[in-house]
XYZ file of C-alpha atoms in Angstrom:
289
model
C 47.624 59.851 190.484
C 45.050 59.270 188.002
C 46.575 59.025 184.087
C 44.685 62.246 183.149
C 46.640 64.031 186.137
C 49.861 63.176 184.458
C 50.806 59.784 185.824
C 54.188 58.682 184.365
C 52.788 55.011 183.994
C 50.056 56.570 181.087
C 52.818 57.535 178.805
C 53.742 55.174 176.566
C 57.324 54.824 175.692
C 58.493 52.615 172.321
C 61.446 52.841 170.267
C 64.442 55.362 170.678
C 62.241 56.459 174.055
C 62.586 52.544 174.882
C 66.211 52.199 174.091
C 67.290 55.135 176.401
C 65.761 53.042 179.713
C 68.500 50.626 178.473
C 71.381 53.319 178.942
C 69.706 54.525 181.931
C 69.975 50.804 183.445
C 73.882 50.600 182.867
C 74.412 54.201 184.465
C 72.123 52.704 187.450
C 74.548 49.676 187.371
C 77.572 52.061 188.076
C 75.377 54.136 190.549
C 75.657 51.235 192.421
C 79.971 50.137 192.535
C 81.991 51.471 195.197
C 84.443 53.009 192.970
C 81.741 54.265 190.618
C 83.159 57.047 187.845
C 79.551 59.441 188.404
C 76.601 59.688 190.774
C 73.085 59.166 188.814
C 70.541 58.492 191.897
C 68.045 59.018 189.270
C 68.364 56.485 187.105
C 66.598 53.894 188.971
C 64.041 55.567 189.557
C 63.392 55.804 185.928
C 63.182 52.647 185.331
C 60.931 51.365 188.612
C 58.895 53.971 187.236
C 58.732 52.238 183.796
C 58.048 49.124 185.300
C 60.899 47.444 186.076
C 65.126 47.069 184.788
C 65.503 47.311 181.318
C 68.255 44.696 181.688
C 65.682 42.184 180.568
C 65.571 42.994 177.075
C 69.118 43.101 176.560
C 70.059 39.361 177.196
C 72.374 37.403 174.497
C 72.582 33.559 174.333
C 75.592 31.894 176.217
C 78.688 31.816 174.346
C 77.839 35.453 173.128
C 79.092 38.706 174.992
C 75.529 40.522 175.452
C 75.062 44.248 175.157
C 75.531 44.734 178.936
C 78.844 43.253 178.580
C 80.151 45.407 175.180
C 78.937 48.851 176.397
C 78.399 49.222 180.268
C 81.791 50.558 180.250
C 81.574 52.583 177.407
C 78.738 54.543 178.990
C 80.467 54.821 182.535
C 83.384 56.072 180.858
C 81.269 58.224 178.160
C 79.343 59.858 180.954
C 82.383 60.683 183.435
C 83.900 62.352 180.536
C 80.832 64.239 179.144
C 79.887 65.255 182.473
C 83.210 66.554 183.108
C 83.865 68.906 179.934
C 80.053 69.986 179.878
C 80.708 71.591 183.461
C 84.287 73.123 182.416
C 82.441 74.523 179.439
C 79.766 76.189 181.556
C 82.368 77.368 184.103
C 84.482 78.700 181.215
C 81.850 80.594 178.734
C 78.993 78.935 177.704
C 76.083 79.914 179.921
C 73.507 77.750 177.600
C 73.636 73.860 177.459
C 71.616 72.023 175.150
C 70.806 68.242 175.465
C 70.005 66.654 172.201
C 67.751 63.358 171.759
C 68.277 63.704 176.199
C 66.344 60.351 176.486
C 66.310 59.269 180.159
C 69.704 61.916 180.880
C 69.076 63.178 184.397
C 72.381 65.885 184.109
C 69.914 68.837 185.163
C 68.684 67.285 188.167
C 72.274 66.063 189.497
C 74.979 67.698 188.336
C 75.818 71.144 190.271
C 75.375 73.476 187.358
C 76.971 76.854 188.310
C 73.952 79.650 188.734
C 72.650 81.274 185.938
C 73.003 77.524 183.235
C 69.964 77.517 181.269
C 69.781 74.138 180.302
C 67.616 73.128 176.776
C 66.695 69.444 176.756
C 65.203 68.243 172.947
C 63.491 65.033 172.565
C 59.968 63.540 172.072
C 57.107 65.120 174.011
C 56.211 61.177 175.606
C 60.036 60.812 176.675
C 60.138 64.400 178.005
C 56.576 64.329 180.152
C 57.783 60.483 181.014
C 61.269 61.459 182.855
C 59.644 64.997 184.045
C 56.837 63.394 186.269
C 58.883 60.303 187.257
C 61.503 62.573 188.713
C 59.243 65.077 190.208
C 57.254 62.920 191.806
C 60.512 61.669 193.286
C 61.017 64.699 195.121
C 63.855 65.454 192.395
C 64.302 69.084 191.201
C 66.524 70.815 188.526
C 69.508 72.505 189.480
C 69.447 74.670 186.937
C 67.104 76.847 184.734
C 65.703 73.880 182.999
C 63.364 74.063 179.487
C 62.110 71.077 177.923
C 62.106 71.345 174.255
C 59.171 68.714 172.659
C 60.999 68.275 168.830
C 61.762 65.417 166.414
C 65.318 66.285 165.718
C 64.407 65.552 162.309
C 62.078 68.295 161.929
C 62.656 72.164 162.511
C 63.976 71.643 165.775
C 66.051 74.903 165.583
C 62.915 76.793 165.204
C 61.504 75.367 168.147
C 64.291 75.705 170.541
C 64.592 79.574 169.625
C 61.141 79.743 170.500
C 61.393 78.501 173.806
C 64.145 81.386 174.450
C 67.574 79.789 173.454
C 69.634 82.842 172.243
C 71.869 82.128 169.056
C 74.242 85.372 170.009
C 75.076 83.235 173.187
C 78.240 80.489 173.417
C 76.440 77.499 173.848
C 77.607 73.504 175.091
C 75.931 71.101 172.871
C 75.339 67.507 174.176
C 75.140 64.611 170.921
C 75.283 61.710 173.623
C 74.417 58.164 171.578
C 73.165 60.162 168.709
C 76.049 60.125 165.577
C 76.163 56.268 164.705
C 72.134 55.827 165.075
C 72.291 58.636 161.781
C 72.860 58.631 158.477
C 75.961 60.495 156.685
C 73.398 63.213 155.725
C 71.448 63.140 159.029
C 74.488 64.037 160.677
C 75.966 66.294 158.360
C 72.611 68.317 158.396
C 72.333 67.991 162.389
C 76.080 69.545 162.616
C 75.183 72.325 160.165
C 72.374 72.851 162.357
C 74.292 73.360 165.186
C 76.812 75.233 163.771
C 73.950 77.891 162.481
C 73.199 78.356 165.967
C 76.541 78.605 167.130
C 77.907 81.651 168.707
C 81.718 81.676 168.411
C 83.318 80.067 171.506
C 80.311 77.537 171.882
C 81.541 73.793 172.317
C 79.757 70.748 171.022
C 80.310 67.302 172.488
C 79.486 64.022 171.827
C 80.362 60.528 171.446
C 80.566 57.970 168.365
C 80.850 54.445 167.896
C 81.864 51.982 165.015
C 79.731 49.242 164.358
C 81.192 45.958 164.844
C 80.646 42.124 164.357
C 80.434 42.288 168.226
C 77.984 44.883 168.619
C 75.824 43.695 165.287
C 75.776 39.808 167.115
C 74.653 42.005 170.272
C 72.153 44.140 169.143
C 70.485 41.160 166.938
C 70.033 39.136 170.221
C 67.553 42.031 171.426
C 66.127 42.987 168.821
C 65.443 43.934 165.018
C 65.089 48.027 165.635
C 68.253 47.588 167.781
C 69.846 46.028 165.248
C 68.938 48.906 162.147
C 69.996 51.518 165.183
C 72.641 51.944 163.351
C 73.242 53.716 160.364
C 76.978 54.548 160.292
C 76.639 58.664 161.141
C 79.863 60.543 159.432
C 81.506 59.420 156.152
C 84.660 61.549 157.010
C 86.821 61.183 159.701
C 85.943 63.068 163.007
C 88.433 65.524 162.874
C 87.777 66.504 158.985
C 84.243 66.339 159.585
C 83.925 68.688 162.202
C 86.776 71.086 160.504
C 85.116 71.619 157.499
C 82.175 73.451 159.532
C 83.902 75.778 161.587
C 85.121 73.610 164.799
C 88.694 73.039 166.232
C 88.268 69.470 167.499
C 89.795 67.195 170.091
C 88.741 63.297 169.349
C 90.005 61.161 172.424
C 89.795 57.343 172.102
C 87.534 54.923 174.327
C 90.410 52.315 175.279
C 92.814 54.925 176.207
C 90.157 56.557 178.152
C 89.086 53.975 179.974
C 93.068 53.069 180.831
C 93.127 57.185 182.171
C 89.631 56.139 185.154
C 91.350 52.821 185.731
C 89.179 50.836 184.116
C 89.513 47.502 181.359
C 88.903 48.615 178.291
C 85.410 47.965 177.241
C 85.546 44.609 175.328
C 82.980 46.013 171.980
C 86.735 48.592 171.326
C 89.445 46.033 173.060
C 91.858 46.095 170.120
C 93.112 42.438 171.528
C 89.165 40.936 170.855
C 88.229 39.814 167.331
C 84.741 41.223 166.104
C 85.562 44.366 168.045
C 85.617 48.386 166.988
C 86.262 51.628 167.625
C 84.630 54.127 169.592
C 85.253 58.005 170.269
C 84.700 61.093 172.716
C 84.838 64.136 170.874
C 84.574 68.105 171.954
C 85.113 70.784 169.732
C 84.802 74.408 169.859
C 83.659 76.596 167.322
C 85.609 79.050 165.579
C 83.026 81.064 164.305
């Protein structure tokens, strides 16, 4: 396939597009254990199609716990859990999902959506037509009715999405995967108002969170300088006043005790027992309207 024909190799990929191959490498790393906590066939194929494991760029020197080491569980254990509550939330009210900053997420092509899910994916137009064509040249199809929302999440996004037929009046599951901690305190404040604008009552959010860390800081340095300004702290408040001061009954569980719950070691970058390490959060919440 010729690049003018859409080939996924002519669309470049830098920055935040870049960083979510990384995630999509430790989600094909569980793919691949026996007693693995999701299925995500897809994920390799992402990355052959970018050219190879992203695993590469996210060495450390010895002595040093690399990336790999502080978050592969985190995002086996973030990704069970998401997965999980985004289907109850679909089976329960919310007929409209929306994926925000989806990166290299492959949730509409494998997770069994129940029919009638319309499913809103937001991110940059190159990471969108990237994971599209790689996947559907796979053979790979959505299982759900699937709309691909081109937006910079911090420009009028909202504007766009309603113009590609998301419906406001309509309980809606909102995804903020890897997103809070790579914001600032008024970048997230002004992407929760957002949300909660377009919030029926009854609509869910949920997402994930992280503290930054000696750990992760030594990690992310070892890769690279972007990784390393990635980031910016996201919420000021706590979780639970943050998200009640706009409307939403929240539920915050903690990564260790999480990860204790699917049987797995705590993942060492929020291991309470390691020195250097943090804390790190699954969150839902459901909007009072």
């Amino acid at each position: 396939m010729s690049a003018e024909q859409g080939s996924p190799g002519s669309v470049p990929l830098s920055g935040i597009g870049e960083t979510s191959l990384s995630v999509a490498a430790l989600r094909a790393m569980e793919h691949q254990r026996a007693d693995r906590l999701f299925e995500d066939p897809y994920a390799q194929r992402l990355l052959d199609m970018a050219g190879g494991c992203a695993m590469a760029s996210m060495t450390t020197p010895a002595n040093e716990l690399s990336f790999v080491d502080l978050m592969a569980g985190q995002v086996a254990i973030r990704t069970r859990y998401l997965d999980e509550v985004l289907l109850d939330a679909v089976s329960d009210s919310c007929s409209q999902v929306v994926l925000l900053a989806s990166g290299m997420d492959a949730r509409p092509y494998r997770l069994p959506w129940p029919d009638g899910t319309r499913l809103f994916e937001v991110d940059f137009e190159a990471v969108l037509t990237f994971k599209r064509d790689a996947l559907r040249d796979g053979g790979a199809t959505p299982r759900c009715d699937h709309v691909q929302v081109a937006a910079d999440l911090r420009g009028d996004w909202p504007d766009t999405l309603r113009r590609t037929g998301f419906d406001a009046d309509v309980p809606t599951v909102w995804l903020a995967e890897g997103i809070l901690y790579a914001l600032s305190a008024d970048a997230a404040d002004t992407l929760l108002a957002r949300m909660t604008e377009l919030s029926a009552p009854g609509s869910e959010l949920v997402a994930d969170h992280v503290e930054d860390s000696p750990l992760l800081r030594r990690a992310r340095a070892a890769i690279s300088d972007e990784l390393l300004q990635l980031w910016l702290g996201g919420p000021i408040d706590d979780l639970d006043t943050w998200l009640t001061r706009q409307g939403w009954k929240p539920a915050v569980r903690d990564v260790a005790a999480l990860a204790r719950s699917y049987r797995r070691p705590i993942p060492p970058a929020f291991d309470p027992d390691l020195e250097g390490s943090g804390r790190g959060w699954l969150i839902t919440a459901r909007h009072q309207g």
